[in-house]
GROMACS .gro file of C-alpha atoms in nm:
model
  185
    1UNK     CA    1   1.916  -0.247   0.154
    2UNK     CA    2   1.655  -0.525   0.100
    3UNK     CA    3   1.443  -0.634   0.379
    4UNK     CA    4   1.178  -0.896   0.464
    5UNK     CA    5   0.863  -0.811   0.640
    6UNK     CA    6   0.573  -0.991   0.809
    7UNK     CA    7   0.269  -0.815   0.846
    8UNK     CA    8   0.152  -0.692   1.070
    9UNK     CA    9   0.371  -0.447   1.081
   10UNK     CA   10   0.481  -0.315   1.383
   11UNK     CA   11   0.696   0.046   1.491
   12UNK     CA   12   1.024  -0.122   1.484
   13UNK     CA   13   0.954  -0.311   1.165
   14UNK     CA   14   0.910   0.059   0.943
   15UNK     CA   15   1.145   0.256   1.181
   16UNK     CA   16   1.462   0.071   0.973
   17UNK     CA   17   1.285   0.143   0.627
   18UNK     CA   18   1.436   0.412   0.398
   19UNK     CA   19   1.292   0.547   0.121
   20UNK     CA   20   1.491   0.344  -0.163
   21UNK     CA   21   1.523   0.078   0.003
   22UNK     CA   22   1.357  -0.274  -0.121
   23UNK     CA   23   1.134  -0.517   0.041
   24UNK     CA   24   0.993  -0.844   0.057
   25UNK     CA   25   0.647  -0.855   0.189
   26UNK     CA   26   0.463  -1.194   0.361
   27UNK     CA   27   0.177  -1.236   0.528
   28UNK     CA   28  -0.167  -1.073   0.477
   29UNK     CA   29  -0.216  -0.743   0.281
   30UNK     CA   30  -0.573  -0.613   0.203
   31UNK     CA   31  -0.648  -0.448  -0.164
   32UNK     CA   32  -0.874  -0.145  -0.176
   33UNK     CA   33  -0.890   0.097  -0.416
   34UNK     CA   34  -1.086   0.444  -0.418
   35UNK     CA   35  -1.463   0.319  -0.409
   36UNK     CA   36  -1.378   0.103  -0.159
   37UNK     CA   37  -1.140   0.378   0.036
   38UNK     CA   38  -1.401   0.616   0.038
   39UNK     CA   39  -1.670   0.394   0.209
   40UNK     CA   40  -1.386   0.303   0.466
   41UNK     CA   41  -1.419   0.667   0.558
   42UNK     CA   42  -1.746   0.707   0.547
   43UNK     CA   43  -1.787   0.446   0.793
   44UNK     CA   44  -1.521   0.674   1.058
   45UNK     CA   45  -1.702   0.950   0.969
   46UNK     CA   46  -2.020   0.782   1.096
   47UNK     CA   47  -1.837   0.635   1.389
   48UNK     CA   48  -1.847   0.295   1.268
   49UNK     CA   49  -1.641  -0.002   1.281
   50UNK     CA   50  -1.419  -0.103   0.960
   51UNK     CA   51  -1.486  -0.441   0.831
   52UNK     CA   52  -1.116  -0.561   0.937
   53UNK     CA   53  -0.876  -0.430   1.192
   54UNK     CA   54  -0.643  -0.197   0.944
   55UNK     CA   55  -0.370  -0.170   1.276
   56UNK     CA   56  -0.029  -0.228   1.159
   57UNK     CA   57  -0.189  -0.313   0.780
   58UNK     CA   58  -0.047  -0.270   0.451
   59UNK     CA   59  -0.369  -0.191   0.186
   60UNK     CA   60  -0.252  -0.267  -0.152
   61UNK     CA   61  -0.402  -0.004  -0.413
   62UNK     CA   62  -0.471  -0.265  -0.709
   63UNK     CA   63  -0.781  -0.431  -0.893
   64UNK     CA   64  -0.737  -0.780  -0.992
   65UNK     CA   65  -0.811  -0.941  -1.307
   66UNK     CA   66  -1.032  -1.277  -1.255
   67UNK     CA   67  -0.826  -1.578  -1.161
   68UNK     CA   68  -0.746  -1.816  -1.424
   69UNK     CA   69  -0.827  -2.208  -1.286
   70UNK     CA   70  -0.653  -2.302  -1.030
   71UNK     CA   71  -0.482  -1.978  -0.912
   72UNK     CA   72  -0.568  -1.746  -0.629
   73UNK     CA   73  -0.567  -1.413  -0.825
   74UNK     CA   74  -0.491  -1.281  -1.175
   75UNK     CA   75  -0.280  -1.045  -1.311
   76UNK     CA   76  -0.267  -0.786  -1.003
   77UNK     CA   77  -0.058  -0.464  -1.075
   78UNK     CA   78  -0.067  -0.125  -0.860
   79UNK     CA   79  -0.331   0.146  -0.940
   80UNK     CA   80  -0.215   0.516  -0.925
   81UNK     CA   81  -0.201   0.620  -0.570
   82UNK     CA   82  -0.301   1.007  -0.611
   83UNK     CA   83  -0.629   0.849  -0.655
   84UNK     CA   84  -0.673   0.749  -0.270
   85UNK     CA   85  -0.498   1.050  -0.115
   86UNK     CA   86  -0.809   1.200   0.050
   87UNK     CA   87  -0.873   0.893   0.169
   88UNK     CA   88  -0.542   0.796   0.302
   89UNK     CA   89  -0.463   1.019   0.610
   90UNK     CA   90  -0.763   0.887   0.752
   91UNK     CA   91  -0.707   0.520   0.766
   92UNK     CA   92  -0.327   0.586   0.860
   93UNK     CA   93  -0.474   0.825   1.159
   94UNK     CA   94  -0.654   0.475   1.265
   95UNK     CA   95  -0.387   0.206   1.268
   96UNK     CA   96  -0.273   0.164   0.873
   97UNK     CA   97   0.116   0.092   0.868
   98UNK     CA   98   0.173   0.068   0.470
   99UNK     CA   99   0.040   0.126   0.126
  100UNK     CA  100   0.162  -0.068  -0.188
  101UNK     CA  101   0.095   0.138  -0.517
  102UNK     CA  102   0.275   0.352  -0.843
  103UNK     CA  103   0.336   0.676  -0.822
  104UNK     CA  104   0.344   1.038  -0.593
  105UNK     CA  105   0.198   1.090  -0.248
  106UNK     CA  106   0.031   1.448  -0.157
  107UNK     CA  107   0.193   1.637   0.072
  108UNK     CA  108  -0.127   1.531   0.319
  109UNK     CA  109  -0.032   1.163   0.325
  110UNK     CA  110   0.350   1.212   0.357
  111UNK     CA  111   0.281   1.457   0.609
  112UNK     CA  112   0.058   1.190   0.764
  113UNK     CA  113   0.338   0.902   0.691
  114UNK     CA  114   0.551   1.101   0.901
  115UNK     CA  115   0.333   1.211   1.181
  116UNK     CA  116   0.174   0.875   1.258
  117UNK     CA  117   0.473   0.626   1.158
  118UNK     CA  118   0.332   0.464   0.829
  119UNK     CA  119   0.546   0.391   0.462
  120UNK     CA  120   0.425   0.395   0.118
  121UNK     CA  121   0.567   0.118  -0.109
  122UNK     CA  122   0.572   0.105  -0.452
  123UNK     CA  123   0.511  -0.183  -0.695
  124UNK     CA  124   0.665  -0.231  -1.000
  125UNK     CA  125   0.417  -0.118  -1.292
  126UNK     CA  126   0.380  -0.374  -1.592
  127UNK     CA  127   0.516  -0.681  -1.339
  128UNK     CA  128   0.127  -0.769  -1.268
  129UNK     CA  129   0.103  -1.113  -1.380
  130UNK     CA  130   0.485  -1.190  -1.188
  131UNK     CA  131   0.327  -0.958  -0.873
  132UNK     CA  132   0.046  -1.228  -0.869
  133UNK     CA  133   0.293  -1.533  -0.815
  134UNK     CA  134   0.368  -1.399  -0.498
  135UNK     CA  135  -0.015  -1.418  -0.370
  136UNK     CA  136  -0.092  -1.693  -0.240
  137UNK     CA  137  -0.483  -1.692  -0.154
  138UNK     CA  138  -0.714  -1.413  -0.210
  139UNK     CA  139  -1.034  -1.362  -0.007
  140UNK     CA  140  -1.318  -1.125  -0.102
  141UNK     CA  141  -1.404  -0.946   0.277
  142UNK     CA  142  -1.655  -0.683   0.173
  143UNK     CA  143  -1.793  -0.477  -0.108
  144UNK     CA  144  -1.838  -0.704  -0.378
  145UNK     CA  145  -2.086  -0.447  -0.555
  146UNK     CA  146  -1.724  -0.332  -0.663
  147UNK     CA  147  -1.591  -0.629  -0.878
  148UNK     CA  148  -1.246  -0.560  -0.887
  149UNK     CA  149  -1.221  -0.259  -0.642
  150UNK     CA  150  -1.376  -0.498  -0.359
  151UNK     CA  151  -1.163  -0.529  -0.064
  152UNK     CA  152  -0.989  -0.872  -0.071
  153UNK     CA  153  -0.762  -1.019   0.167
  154UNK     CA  154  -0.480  -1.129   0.067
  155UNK     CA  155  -0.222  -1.405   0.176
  156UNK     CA  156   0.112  -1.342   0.016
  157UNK     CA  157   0.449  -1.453   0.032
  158UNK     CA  158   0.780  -1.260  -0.064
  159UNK     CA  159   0.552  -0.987  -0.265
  160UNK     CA  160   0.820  -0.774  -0.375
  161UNK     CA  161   0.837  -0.381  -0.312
  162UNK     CA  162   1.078  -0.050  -0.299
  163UNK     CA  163   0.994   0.214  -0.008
  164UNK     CA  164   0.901   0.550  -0.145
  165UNK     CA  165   0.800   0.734   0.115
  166UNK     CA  166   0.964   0.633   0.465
  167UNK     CA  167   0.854   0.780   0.831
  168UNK     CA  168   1.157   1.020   0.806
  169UNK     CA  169   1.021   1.241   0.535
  170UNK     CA  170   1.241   1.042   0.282
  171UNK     CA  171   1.081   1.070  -0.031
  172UNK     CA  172   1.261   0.862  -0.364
  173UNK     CA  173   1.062   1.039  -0.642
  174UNK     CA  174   1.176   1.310  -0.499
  175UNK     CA  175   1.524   1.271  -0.453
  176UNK     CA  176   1.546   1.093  -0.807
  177UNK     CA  177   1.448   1.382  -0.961
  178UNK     CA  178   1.699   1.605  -0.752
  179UNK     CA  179   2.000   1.355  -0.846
  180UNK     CA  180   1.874   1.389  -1.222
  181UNK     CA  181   1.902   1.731  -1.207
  182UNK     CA  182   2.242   1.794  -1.099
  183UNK     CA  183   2.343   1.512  -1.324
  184UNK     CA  184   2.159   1.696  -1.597
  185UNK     CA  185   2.334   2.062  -1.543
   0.00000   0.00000   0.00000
């Protein structure tokens, strides 16, 4: 199934969502990657406020190149994900509805997907520069020590994206592999 979703997201909006299933993002999505994730936490560890409301948000696990005249955003493809796992179950404990990245969750996030009603997308790998026509402005919020890794707001508009990891437990890498292997026997 494809679907189209406007952030924020809500319950109702993931509760459809299976893992395989494709989606259309628009609205606002925030980028973050690990330097940036762990500082989020630091700042719940310390009781803190975040610098944006993260309820019902989708954090997008990329670093931008520099925008080429005229354009909000470079070429923006998805980091590996692995690398903000202890990070994750954290922000999803406070509010955080989706994650856009490439590859495998721990068994801590899923377990957290499931628990607290969140979804992990994943964006197509070597697509960065046709990812980027879908982002329409891109706002630097915080962190700009970072460069790339800075969290940046951005506005987008049909960003394109399959669910992985859905709030049942449904997980496609794994059930990909599972089909390959009794195809393979």
């Amino acid at each position: 199934m494809e679907y189209h979703l406007t952030t924020p997201l809500k319950n109702e909006d993931i509760a459809k969502l299976k893992a395989g299933d494709s989606v259309k993002i628009t609205g606002v999505i925030y980028t973050a990657r690990d330097a940036a994730h762990a500082r989020l936490v630091k700042l719940l560890e310390e009781g803190k406020e975040l610098p944006v409301d993260i309820k019902g948000q989708i954090i997008y696990y990329v670093g931008p190149t520099p925008a080429k005249p005229g354009k909000p955003i470079g070429s923006a493809g998805p980091t590996t994900s692995y690398r903000m796992d202890a990070y994750a179950p954290a922000l999803i404990n406070v509010g955080l509805k989706g994650m856009i990245g490439k590859g495998a969750r721990s068994k801590e996030v899923r377990d957290a997907m499931v628990s607290e009603k969140a979804v992990y997308f994943a964006a197509v790998g070597g697509a960065a520069a046709l990812i980027a026509k879908s982002i329409k402005k891109s706002e630097l919020i915080t962190y700009e020590d970072l460069g790339a890794e800075a969290l940046r707001r951005l506005e987008v508009v049909d960003f394109p994206a399959i669910v992985i990891n859905d709030i049942y437990g449904g997980d496609l890498y794994q059930e990909g592999q599972a089909k390959w292997n009794r195809l393979d026997k």
